[in-house]
Amino acid sequence: MNEFWQSKTLHEMTPSEWESLCDGCGKCCLQKLLDADAEAPDQDSDSLYMHADEQVFYTDVRCQHLDPVTAQCDCYPTRLEKVPNCVNITLQDLPNIHFMPPSCAYRRLHEGKGLPAWHPLLHQGSKVPMQKAGMSITTQTTISDGEMDEQDYDLRIVTWPLNEA
């Protein structure tokens, strides 16, 4: 028997199935920078999303609401009010999901890939395989955005969030 992520499209999933796709790695809660030299043609300055031809750089700077030990948000139900640019992936966002890390289940399924071998859904909800694979912020050294100056973000660029497996 196929699991729901194998037998349903993202559009067919229930809200609880959709939510369970998130592996809880915390990578989407890292601050990101766009290449300041890249100018996308016909770029809408009011756009909430980066364009596919823009380059995103991940930093090791996490949202102040993300616990570095558990990779859990301390205000998840109200995060969108407290953090205006917080990531909230919806069906409408799928065409613009290229800003998410390549390991993101939403991105992978949208791109026609399966879940990575370490994903908690493949391990009865256990995050241990994800942590052993180094895919969680809990296995990395990070700093809270409340602990640093904004002008220093470019000194904190890291590549580990781009790993897929």
CSV table of C-alpha atoms in Angstrom, one decimal:
chain,number,residue,atom,x,y,z
A,1,MET,CA,0.0,0.0,0.0
A,2,ASN,CA,1.3,3.5,-0.9
A,3,GLU,CA,1.6,6.1,1.7
A,4,PHE,CA,-0.4,9.3,1.3
A,5,TRP,CA,2.6,11.3,-0.1
A,6,GLN,CA,2.9,8.6,-2.8
A,7,SER,CA,-0.7,8.2,-3.7
A,8,LYS,CA,-2.0,11.8,-3.4
A,9,THR,CA,-1.0,15.0,-5.1
A,10,LEU,CA,-0.2,18.0,-2.9
A,11,HIS,CA,-3.6,19.4,-3.9
A,12,GLU,CA,-5.4,16.3,-2.6
A,13,MET,CA,-3.8,16.2,0.8
A,14,THR,CA,-5.7,16.9,4.0
A,15,PRO,CA,-4.5,19.7,6.2
A,16,SER,CA,-2.9,17.3,8.6
A,17,GLU,CA,-1.2,15.4,5.8
A,18,TRP,CA,0.1,18.6,4.4
A,19,GLU,CA,1.4,19.7,7.8
A,20,SER,CA,3.1,16.4,8.4
A,21,LEU,CA,5.2,16.8,5.3
A,22,CYS,CA,7.3,19.4,7.2
A,23,ASP,CA,10.3,17.4,8.5
A,24,GLY,CA,11.0,20.1,11.2
A,25,CYS,CA,14.6,20.7,10.1
A,26,GLY,CA,14.3,24.4,10.7
A,27,LYS,CA,16.2,25.4,7.6
A,28,CYS,CA,13.4,27.6,6.4
A,29,CYS,CA,13.7,29.6,9.6
A,30,LEU,CA,17.3,30.6,8.7
A,31,GLN,CA,17.7,34.1,7.4
A,32,LYS,CA,18.4,34.3,3.6
A,33,LEU,CA,20.0,36.8,1.4
A,34,LEU,CA,19.4,37.5,-2.3
A,35,ASP,CA,22.2,38.2,-4.6
A,36,ALA,CA,22.3,42.0,-4.6
A,37,ASP,CA,24.0,42.1,-8.0
A,38,ALA,CA,21.3,40.0,-9.7
A,39,GLU,CA,18.5,41.9,-11.3
A,40,ALA,CA,15.7,39.9,-12.6
A,41,PRO,CA,14.0,41.3,-15.7
A,42,ASP,CA,10.5,42.7,-15.1
A,43,GLN,CA,11.0,42.3,-11.4
A,44,ASP,CA,8.0,43.4,-9.3
A,45,SER,CA,9.4,45.3,-6.3
A,46,ASP,CA,6.2,44.3,-4.3
A,47,SER,CA,6.7,40.6,-5.0
A,48,LEU,CA,6.7,38.4,-1.9
A,49,TYR,CA,8.9,35.9,-3.6
A,50,MET,CA,12.3,35.7,-5.1
A,51,HIS,CA,12.4,35.0,-8.9
A,52,ALA,CA,13.7,31.7,-10.2
A,53,ASP,CA,16.7,33.4,-11.8
A,54,GLU,CA,17.8,35.1,-8.5
A,55,GLN,CA,20.3,33.4,-6.2
A,56,VAL,CA,19.5,32.8,-2.6
A,57,PHE,CA,22.2,32.5,0.1
A,58,TYR,CA,21.4,30.9,3.4
A,59,THR,CA,23.0,32.1,6.6
A,60,ASP,CA,23.5,30.4,9.9
A,61,VAL,CA,21.3,33.1,11.5
A,62,ARG,CA,18.0,31.6,12.8
A,63,CYS,CA,14.8,33.3,13.6
A,64,GLN,CA,14.8,34.4,17.3
A,65,HIS,CA,11.7,32.2,17.8
A,66,LEU,CA,13.4,29.0,16.6
A,67,ASP,CA,14.8,26.8,19.4
A,68,PRO,CA,18.3,25.6,18.3
A,69,VAL,CA,18.0,22.5,20.4
A,70,THR,CA,14.6,21.2,19.2
A,71,ALA,CA,14.2,23.2,15.9
A,72,GLN,CA,10.7,24.1,17.1
A,73,CYS,CA,9.1,27.5,16.8
A,74,ASP,CA,8.2,29.0,20.2
A,75,CYS,CA,5.2,30.8,18.6
A,76,TYR,CA,4.1,28.6,15.8
A,77,PRO,CA,0.4,29.3,15.9
A,78,THR,CA,0.9,33.1,15.9
A,79,ARG,CA,4.2,33.2,13.9
A,80,LEU,CA,2.8,35.0,10.9
A,81,GLU,CA,1.7,37.9,13.1
A,82,LYS,CA,4.9,38.0,15.1
A,83,VAL,CA,7.3,37.5,12.1
A,84,PRO,CA,5.8,39.1,9.0
A,85,ASN,CA,8.3,37.4,6.6
A,86,CYS,CA,7.9,34.0,8.2
A,87,VAL,CA,7.6,31.1,5.7
A,88,ASN,CA,4.1,29.7,5.3
A,89,ILE,CA,4.0,27.3,2.4
A,90,THR,CA,0.5,26.9,0.8
A,91,LEU,CA,-0.7,25.4,-2.4
A,92,GLN,CA,-0.6,28.8,-4.0
A,93,ASP,CA,3.1,29.1,-3.1
A,94,LEU,CA,4.2,26.0,-5.0
A,95,PRO,CA,5.1,27.8,-8.2
A,96,ASN,CA,7.5,30.0,-6.2
A,97,ILE,CA,8.9,27.3,-3.9
A,98,HIS,CA,12.5,27.5,-5.4
A,99,PHE,CA,13.5,29.7,-2.4
A,100,MET,CA,13.1,26.7,0.0
A,101,PRO,CA,16.0,24.4,0.6
A,102,PRO,CA,16.4,21.4,-1.9
A,103,SER,CA,15.7,19.0,1.0
A,104,CYS,CA,12.2,20.5,1.7
A,105,ALA,CA,9.5,17.9,1.2
A,106,TYR,CA,7.1,20.4,-0.2
A,107,ARG,CA,9.6,21.4,-2.8
A,108,ARG,CA,10.7,17.8,-3.5
A,109,LEU,CA,7.2,16.6,-4.0
A,110,HIS,CA,6.3,19.6,-6.2
A,111,GLU,CA,9.3,18.9,-8.3
A,112,GLY,CA,8.3,15.2,-8.7
A,113,LYS,CA,10.9,13.8,-6.3
A,114,GLY,CA,10.1,11.5,-3.4
A,115,LEU,CA,10.9,12.1,0.3
A,116,PRO,CA,14.5,11.9,1.3
A,117,ALA,CA,15.6,8.7,3.0
A,118,TRP,CA,16.0,10.4,6.3
A,119,HIS,CA,12.5,12.1,6.4
A,120,PRO,CA,10.6,11.5,9.7
A,121,LEU,CA,7.6,10.1,7.8
A,122,LEU,CA,9.7,7.2,6.6
A,123,HIS,CA,10.9,6.5,10.2
A,124,GLN,CA,7.6,6.5,12.3
A,125,GLY,CA,8.1,10.2,13.0
A,126,SER,CA,11.7,9.9,14.4
A,127,LYS,CA,13.9,12.8,13.6
A,128,VAL,CA,17.1,10.8,14.5
A,129,PRO,CA,17.8,9.8,10.9
A,130,MET,CA,17.4,13.4,9.8
A,131,GLN,CA,19.8,14.6,12.6
A,132,LYS,CA,22.3,11.8,11.8
A,133,ALA,CA,22.3,13.0,8.1
A,134,GLY,CA,23.1,16.5,9.3
A,135,MET,CA,19.9,17.9,7.8
A,136,SER,CA,18.5,19.7,10.9
A,137,ILE,CA,19.6,23.0,12.3
A,138,THR,CA,20.0,21.1,15.6
A,139,THR,CA,23.2,19.6,14.3
A,140,GLN,CA,24.6,22.9,13.2
A,141,THR,CA,25.9,26.0,15.0
A,142,THR,CA,23.6,28.9,14.5
A,143,ILE,CA,23.0,32.3,16.0
A,144,SER,CA,19.7,34.1,16.7
A,145,ASP,CA,18.8,37.1,14.6
A,146,GLY,CA,18.2,38.9,17.8
A,147,GLU,CA,21.9,38.5,18.7
A,148,MET,CA,23.5,40.3,15.8
A,149,ASP,CA,23.6,43.4,13.6
A,150,GLU,CA,21.9,43.2,10.2
A,151,GLN,CA,24.9,44.5,8.3
A,152,ASP,CA,26.9,41.4,9.4
A,153,TYR,CA,24.5,38.8,7.7
A,154,ASP,CA,26.7,38.5,4.6
A,155,LEU,CA,29.5,37.3,6.9
A,156,ARG,CA,27.3,34.4,8.0
A,157,ILE,CA,26.6,32.7,4.7
A,158,VAL,CA,26.7,28.9,4.8
A,159,THR,CA,26.1,26.1,2.3
A,160,TRP,CA,25.0,23.2,4.5
A,161,PRO,CA,21.3,24.1,4.2
A,162,LEU,CA,21.6,23.3,0.5
A,163,ASN,CA,22.4,19.6,1.1
A,164,GLU,CA,19.8,17.2,0.1
A,165,ALA,CA,21.0,13.9,1.6
